[in-house]
XYZ file of C-alpha atoms in Angstrom:
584
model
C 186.740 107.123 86.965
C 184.925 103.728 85.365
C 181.178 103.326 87.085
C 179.395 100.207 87.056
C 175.593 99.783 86.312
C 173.580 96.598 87.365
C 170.362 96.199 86.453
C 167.663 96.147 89.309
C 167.333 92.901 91.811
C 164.688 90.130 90.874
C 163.272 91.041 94.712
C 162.395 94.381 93.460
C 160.954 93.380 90.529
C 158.737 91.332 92.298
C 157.937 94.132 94.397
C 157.049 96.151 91.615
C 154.680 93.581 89.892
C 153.373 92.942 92.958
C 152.384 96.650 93.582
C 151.081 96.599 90.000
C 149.082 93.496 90.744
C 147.169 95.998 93.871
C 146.455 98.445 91.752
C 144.612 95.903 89.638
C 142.939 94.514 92.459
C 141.871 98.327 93.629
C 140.477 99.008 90.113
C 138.458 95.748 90.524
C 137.082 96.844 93.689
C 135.894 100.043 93.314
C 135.326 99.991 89.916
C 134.163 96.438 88.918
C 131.835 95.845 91.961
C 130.598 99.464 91.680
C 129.324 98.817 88.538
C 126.232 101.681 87.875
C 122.407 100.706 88.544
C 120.993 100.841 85.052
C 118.933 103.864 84.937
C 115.168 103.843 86.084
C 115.699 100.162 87.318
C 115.491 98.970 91.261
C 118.218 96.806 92.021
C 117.376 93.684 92.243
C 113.974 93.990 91.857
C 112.203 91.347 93.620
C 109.218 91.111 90.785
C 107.214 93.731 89.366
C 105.185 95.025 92.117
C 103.034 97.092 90.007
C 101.811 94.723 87.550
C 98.661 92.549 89.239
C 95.140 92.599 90.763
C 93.525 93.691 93.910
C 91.841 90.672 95.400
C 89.063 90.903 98.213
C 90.218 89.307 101.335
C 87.760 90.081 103.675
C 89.948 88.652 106.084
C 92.859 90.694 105.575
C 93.762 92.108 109.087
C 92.887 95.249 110.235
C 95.143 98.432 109.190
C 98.110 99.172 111.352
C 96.640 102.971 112.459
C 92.757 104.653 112.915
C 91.934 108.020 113.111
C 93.257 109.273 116.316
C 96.719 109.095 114.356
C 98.320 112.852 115.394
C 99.506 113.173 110.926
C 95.921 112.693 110.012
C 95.106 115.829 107.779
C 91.281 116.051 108.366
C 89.951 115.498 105.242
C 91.446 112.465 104.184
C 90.743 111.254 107.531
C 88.256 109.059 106.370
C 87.122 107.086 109.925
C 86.773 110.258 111.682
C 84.404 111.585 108.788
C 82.477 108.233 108.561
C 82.969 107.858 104.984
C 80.341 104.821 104.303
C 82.450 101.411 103.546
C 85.916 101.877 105.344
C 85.944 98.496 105.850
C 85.126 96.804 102.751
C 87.586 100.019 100.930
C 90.400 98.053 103.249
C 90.016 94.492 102.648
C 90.770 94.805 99.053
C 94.436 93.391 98.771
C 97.121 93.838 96.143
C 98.468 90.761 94.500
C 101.377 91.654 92.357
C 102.475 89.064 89.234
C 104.324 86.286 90.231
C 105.026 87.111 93.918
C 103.570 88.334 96.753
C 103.866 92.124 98.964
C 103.928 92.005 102.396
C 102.408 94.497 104.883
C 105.435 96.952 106.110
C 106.699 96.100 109.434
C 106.685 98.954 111.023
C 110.048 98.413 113.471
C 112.044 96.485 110.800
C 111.857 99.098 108.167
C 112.866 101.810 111.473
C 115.577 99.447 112.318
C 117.015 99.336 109.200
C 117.026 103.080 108.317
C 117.814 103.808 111.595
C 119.901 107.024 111.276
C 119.024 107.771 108.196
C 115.859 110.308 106.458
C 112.979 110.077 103.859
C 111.583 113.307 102.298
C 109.097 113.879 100.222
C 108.798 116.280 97.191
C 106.180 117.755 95.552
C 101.942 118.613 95.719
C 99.399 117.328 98.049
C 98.990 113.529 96.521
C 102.436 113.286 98.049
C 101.222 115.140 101.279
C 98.602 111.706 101.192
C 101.553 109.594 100.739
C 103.270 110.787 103.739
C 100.746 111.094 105.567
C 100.049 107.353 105.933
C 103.638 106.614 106.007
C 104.090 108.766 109.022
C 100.706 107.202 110.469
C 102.216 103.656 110.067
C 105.801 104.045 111.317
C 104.472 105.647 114.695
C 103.213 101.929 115.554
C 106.340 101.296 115.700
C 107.750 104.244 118.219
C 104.498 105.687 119.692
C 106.861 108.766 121.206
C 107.127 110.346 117.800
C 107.019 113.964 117.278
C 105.977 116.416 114.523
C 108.564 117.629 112.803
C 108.609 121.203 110.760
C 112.295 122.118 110.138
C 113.872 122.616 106.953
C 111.281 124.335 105.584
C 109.371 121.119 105.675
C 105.939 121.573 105.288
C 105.192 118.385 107.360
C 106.724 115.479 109.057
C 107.955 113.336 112.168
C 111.079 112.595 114.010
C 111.379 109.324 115.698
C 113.227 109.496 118.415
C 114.028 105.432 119.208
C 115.266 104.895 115.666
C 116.482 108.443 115.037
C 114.742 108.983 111.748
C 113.137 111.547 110.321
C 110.376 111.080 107.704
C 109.161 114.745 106.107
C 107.400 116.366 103.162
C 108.465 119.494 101.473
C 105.514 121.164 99.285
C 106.822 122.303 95.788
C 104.102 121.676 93.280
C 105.906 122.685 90.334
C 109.900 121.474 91.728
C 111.127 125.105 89.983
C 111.053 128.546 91.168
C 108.237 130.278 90.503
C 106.777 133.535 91.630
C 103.626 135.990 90.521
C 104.956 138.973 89.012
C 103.046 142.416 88.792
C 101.720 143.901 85.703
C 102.834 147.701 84.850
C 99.155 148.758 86.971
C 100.693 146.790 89.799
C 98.322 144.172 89.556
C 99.507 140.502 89.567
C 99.369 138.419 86.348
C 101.674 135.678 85.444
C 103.421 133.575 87.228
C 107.286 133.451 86.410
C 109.123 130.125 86.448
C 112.771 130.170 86.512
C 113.335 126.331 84.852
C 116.798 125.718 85.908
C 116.518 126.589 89.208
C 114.862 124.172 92.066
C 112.746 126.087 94.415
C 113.829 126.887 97.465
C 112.098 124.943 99.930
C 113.542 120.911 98.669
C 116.633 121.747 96.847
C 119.041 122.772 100.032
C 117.944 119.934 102.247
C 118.688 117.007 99.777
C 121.600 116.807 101.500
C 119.724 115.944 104.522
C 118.186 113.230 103.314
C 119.230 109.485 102.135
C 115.993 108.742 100.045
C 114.049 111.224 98.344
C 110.243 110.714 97.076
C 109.511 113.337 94.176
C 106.051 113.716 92.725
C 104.433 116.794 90.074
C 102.329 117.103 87.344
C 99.126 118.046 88.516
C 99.728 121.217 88.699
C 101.080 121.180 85.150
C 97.532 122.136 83.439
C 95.466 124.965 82.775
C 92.977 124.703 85.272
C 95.608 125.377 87.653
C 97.109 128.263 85.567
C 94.495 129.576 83.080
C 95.799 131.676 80.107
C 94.879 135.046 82.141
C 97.649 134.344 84.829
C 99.577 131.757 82.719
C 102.859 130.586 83.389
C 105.841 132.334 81.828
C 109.168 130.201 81.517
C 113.071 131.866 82.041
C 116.260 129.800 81.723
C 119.332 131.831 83.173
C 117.243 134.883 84.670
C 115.600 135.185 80.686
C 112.817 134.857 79.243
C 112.723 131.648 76.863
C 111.856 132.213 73.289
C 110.095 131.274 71.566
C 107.669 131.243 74.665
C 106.972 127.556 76.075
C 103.316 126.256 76.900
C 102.718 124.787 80.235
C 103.715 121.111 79.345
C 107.249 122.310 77.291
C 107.621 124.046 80.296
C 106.999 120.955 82.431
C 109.640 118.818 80.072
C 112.315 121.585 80.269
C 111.563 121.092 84.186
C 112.521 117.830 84.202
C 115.346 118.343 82.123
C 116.742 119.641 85.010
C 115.996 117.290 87.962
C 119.482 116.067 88.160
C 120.820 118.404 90.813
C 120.148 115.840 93.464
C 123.539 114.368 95.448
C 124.203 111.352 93.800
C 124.693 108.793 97.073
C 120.724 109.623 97.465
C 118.301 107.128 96.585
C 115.750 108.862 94.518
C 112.426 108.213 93.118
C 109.627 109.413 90.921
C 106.356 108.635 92.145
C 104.653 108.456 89.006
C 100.977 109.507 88.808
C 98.287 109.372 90.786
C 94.874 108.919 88.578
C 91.369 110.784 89.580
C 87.982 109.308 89.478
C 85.750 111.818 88.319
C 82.858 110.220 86.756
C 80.237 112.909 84.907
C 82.575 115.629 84.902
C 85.281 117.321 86.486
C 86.135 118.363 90.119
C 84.690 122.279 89.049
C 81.852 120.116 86.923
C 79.831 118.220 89.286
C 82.321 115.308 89.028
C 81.233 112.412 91.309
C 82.917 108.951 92.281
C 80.636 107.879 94.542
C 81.594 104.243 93.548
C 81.730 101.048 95.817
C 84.292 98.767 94.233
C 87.509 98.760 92.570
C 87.090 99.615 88.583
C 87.359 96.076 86.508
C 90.268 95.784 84.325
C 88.872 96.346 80.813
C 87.200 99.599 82.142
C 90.733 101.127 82.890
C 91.152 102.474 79.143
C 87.854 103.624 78.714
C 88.729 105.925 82.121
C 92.205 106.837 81.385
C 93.209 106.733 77.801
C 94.269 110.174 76.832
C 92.975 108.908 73.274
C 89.529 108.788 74.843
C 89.781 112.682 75.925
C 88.447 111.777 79.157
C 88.059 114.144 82.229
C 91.044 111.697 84.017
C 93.213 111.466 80.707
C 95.586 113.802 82.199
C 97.679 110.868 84.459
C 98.702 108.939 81.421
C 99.822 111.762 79.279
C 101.971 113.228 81.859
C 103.441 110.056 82.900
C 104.772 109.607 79.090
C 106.493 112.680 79.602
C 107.780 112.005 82.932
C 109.076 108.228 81.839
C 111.252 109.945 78.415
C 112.525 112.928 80.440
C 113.689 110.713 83.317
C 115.292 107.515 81.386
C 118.584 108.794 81.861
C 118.742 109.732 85.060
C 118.975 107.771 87.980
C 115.750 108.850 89.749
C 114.101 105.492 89.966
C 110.587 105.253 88.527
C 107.636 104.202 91.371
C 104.659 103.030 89.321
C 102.119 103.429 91.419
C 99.684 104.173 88.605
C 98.060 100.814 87.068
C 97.013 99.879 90.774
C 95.207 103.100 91.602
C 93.513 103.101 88.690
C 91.334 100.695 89.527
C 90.609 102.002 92.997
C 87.791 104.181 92.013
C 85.898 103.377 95.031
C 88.658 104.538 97.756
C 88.537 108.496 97.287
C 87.080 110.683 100.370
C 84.338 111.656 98.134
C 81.901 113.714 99.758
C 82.886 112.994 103.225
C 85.500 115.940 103.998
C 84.692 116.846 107.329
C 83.244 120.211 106.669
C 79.973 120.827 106.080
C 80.091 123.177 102.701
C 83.431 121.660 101.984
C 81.632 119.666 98.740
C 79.583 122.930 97.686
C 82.682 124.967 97.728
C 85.180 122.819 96.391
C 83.145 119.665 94.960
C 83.597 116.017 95.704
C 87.196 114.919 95.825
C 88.123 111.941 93.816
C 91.739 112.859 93.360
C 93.459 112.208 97.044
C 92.802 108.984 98.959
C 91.137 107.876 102.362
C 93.366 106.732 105.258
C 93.677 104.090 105.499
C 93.793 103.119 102.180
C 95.494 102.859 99.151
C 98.594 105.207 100.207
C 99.149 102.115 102.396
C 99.415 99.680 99.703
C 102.192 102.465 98.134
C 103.957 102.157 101.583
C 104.245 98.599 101.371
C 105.662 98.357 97.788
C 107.610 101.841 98.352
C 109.116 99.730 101.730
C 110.390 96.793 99.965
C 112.171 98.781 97.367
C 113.870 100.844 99.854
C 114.883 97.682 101.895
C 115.822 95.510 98.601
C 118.164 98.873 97.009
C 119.650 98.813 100.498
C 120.547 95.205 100.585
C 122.277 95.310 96.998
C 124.049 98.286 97.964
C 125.388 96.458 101.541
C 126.685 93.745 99.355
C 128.548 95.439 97.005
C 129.687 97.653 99.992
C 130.809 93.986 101.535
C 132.604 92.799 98.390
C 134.561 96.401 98.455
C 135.609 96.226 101.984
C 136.616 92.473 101.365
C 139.273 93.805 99.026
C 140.121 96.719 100.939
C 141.515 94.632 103.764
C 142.980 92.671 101.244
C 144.856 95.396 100.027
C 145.327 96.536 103.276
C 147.195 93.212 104.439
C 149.352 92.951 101.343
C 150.792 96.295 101.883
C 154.117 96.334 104.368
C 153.432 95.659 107.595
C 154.917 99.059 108.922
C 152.821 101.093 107.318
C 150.684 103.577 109.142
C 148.352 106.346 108.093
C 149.620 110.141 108.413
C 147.679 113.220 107.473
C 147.016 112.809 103.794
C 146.501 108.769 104.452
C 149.933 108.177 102.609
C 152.467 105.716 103.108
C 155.276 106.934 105.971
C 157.836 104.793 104.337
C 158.222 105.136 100.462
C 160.256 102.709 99.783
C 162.515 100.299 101.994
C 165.374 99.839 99.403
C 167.011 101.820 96.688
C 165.633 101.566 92.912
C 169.166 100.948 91.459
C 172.703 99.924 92.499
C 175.732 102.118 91.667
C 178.912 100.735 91.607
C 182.030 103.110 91.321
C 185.627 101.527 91.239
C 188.167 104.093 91.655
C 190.961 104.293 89.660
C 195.047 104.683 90.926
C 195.147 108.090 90.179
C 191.697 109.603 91.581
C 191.606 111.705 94.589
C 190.130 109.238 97.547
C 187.945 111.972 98.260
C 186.258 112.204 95.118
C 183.657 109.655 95.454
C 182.646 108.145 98.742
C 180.355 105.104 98.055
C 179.571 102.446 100.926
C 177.895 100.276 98.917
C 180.612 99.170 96.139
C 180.406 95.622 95.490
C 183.258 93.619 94.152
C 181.791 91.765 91.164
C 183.034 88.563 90.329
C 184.371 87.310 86.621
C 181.387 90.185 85.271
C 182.774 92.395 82.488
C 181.618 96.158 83.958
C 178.974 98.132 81.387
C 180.898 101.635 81.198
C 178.219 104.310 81.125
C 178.840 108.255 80.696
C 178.158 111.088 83.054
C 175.025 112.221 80.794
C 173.759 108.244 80.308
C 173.913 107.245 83.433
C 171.583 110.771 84.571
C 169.483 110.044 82.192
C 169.518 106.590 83.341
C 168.552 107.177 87.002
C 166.088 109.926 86.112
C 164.372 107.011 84.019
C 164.320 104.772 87.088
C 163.366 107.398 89.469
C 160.572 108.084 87.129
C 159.517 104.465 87.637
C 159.757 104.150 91.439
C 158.109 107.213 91.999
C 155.018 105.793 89.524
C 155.231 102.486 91.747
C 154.885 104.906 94.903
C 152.090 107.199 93.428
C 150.447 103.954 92.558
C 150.549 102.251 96.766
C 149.939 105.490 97.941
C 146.361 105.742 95.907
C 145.408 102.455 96.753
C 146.624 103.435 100.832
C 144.528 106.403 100.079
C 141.635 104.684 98.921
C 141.545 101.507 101.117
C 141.790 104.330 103.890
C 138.708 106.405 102.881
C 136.347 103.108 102.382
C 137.665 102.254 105.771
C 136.595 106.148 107.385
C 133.391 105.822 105.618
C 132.772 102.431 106.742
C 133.782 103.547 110.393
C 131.157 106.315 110.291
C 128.718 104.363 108.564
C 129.164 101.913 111.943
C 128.429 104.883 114.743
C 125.912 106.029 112.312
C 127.064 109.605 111.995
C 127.429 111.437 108.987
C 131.904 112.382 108.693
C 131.390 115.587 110.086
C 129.643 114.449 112.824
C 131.679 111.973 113.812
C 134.728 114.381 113.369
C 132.603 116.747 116.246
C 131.999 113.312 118.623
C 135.453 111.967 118.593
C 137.323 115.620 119.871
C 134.448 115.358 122.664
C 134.640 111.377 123.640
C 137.081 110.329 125.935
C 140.335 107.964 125.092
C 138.143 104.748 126.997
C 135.007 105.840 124.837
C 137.491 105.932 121.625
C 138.846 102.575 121.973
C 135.493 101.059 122.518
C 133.770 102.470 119.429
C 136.881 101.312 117.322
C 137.190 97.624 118.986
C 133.283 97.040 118.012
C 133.560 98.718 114.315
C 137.082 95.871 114.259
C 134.947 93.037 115.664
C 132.601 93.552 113.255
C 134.274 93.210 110.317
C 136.123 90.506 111.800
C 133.283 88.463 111.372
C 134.104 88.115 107.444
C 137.489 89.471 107.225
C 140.903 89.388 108.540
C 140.742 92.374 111.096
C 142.238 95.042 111.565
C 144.491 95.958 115.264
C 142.400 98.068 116.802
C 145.525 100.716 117.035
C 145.726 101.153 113.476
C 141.986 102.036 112.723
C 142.637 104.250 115.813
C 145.303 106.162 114.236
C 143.603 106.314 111.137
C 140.162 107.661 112.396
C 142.408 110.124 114.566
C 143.826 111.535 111.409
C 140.905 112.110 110.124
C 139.306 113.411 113.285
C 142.091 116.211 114.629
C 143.397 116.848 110.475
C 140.968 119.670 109.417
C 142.867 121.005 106.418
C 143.671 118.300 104.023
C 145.485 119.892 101.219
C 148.930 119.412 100.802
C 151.918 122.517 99.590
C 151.777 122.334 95.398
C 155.407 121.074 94.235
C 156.812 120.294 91.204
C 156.763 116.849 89.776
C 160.666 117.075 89.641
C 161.118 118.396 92.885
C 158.882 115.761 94.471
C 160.365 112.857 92.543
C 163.881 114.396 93.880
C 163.191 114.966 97.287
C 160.907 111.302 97.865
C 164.651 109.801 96.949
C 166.926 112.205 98.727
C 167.839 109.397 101.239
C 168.585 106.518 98.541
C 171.182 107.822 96.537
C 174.351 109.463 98.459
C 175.706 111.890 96.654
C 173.127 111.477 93.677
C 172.799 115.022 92.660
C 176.476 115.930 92.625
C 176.648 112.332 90.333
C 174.247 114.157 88.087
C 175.623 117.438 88.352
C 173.197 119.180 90.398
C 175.890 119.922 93.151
């Protein structure tokens, strides 16, 4: 028997460089345009809002809530405790360098997170953060409610965007606990360093931006040397023993535990006023204007061992613990600084509260300067979430692209791979039978007479080898258009989620429950939408696609051998191919 080899058709090869030519394009589009944020850095900044000057503008209009707000803790409620100056404390405006802030608007920002969550981490000069972010957005849906789930120590839901906004108190982020001495009587406090505390780390799930805040907690005021604070790292005790600001390092060391498709940031310090001592010394700030700039070091240099030295120093450790990460860094320091006049003071609403607890020049009246964090906090959130739309544009641009350059009888099944591997054989074989062979030896319907060609002879053993090599190669080719079927399929879910607003899960729950009319509906809008930019999809496609992923709970496929696999995904192109090789 004499077989005939011909090397593969200029079609195919086309095929094949065409196929390589997607995966090119795929690696572009998901890897290119997802090119990482560089750490600590907002993109695109719009200019730094934290560098510049408060200006007096006693025309600045009036702030969006008063004190009948329903988040209002009482004592930083500072209209309903007629703290002297309200409204001189809120015509002071901040003018960052180079551009301006706008005031929050309210529904826009609701609009635009609708369906989404912001939590808060951390101690109480978060609390005042959220307080007056809470006290804003209910301007914009006056049917908000309070909101304690998740072990979330406060918060609202708003029903008309479908937003939640909470805080979640954990002063020092890690685990921590008193323990007992051998009398039974509690001493120090145990912190476990590489473990989050329970009531923030399961919910960051939950939430699509995250606000963290700690450090002043991190001192020995808080936790004096007779209950100090004793640090373990895998259920030990460290040694050599840590004080309280290694401890606080390690601590950070270990912030990275946070899903990375959250946006996350570190609210950097908040400074204290106390002027003539501290808050346990008699410490006043009974100022009635912003501090002027050359006063700021004199305040806050830790070099000047000042009584508010403490937000500088731990915001050096805070900025070289997190420059690797990609927690963002909100500086809201350098503006509060100056606000030395905008502190509750001695107006707490209670009437011993000052002789118990002494004036407090550490939180902030509301309204006040927690609004001027909402505003720049705001536009961050809204400009990350405009960079991160585009590049999610430019990656579903090349998905459909992908999408259309694949055959056009391709459809999604369970594992989002191709139906049809290939539509042609790899190779040709061409056996001429000699006189003397038995006609039932080989039985080929596709023998081809060749014409004034001089036939390449091959061997039993080269030509195996030959078509394991090109078997090899086809089934790399079909590896290769079934990852970028895969992938173009899962941007497409996402982005089909993303459009009802639903996390995957829940949209797997909604679909079994909607009716067929209902289906089609939600699937024509999500195609007309991206119609708008790119060549759409049919409507019956995305159907079948979102229905896999719907009513297909258990997506992992039998294990198999390579060799097996590569066999059986060409069992149909080759008759008689593994008696040819000997297999039969």
């Amino acid at each position: 028997m004499e077989r005939t080899y011909t090397t593969m058709p200029s079609k195919l090869r086309s095929s094949r460089l065409l196929l390589i030519s997607l995966l090119l394009l795929l690696f572009y589009s998901t890897t290119l345009l997802r090119r990482p944020t560089p750490p600590n850095l907002l993109s695109p900044p719009p200019c730094d809002l934290f560098s510049g000057r408060w200006v007096y503008t006693p025309e600045t209009p009036k702030p969006l809530y008063d004190e009948t707000c329903p988040f209002h803790r009482n004592a930083w409620n500072c209209l309903k405790n007629k703290r002297e100056n309200m409204e001189v404390i809120n015509s002071w405006r901040w003018v960052p360098d180079g551009c301006g802030l706008s005031r929050i608007d309210p529904t826009r920002f609701l609009e635009r997170m609708r369906n989404k969550n912001i939590g808060f981490v951390g101690d109480s000069l978060n609390e005042n953060f959220v307080v007056s972010l809470l006290c804003i957005l209910r301007v914009a849906d006056p049917s908000a409610v309070k909101w304690k789930k998740k072990k979330a120590w406060r918060g609202s839901y708003f029903p008309k965007f479908n937003v939640t906004v909470a805080y979640h108190r954990s002063v020092l982020l890690a685990k921590y606990n008193r323990e007992a001495n051998e009398d039974g009587v509690k001493g120090a406090y145990r912190v476990d360093v590489d473990v989050p505390a329970d009531e923030w780390i399961n919910v960051t799930s939950f939430y699509h931006v995250l606000i963290f805040n700690s450090g002043h907690w991190w001192g020995y005021d808080k936790f004096p040397k007779e209950t100090p604070l004793v640090f373990y790292r895998k259920g030990k005790p460290i040694h050599p023993p840590l004080d309280i600001i290694q401890g606080f390092e390690v601590v950070l060391q270990h912030m990275r535990q946070v899903p990375a498709k959250t946006l996350k940031f570190w609210r950097l310090q908040s400074p204290r006023h106390f002027y003539g001592g501290d808050w346990n010394q008699n410490g006043s700030c009974l100022l009635d204007k912003p501090l002027a700039k050359d006063q700021l070091d004199l305040w806050f240099d830790p070099r000047n061992n000042g009584v508010n030295k403490e937000a500088r120093r731990i915001n050096q450790i805070i900025k070289s613990e997190l420059q690797n990460t990609e927690i963002k860094l909100l500086d809201l320091t350098h503006l509060s600084e100056y606000r030395a006049d905008a502190h509750p003071a001695i107006w707490l609403g209670k009437q011993d509260a000052v002789a118990i607890w002494g004036q407090d020049c550490m939180h902030w009246c509301l309204p006040g300067v927690p609004d001027t964090w909402v505003d720049i906090l705001a536009e961050l959130i809204l400009s990350n979430s405009k960079t991160e739309s585009k590049e999610r544009g430019e990656q579903r641009k090349m998905s459909l692209r992908l999408l259309h350059l694949l055959p056009q009888n391709t459809s999604f099944n369970r594992n989002l791979e191709f139906s049809r591997v290939l539509t042609r054989p790899v190779t040709r074989i061409q056996c001429i039978r000699r006189e003397d062979e038995d006609d039932g030896i080989i039985s080929n319907r596709r023998t081809r007479k060749a014409k004034n060609k001089k036939k390449k002879t091959m061997s039993d053993s080269e030509l195996a080898k030959d078509l394991a090599r090109e078997i090899g190669k086809a089934n790399t080719v079909s590896e290769q258009r079934r990852e970028a079927m895969k992938k173009s399929g899962e941007i497409l879910w996402g982005e089909f989620c993303k459009h009802v607003g639903l996390k995957e899960e829940e949209m797997r729950v909604k679909w079994r429950k909607i009716g067929e009319e209902e289906k089609v509906v939600l699937v024509r809008e999500f195609v007309d939408e991206w119609g708008v930019d790119f060549q759409p999809l049919s409507v019956r496609s995305v159907k079948e696609m979102v229905e896999e992923e719907c009513l297909v709970s258990d997506k992992t496929t039998e294990p198999s051998s390579s060799s097996s696999s590569a066999m059986s995904s060409f069992s149909g192109l080759f008759p008689g191919l593994k008696r040819i090789i000997g297999f039969e």
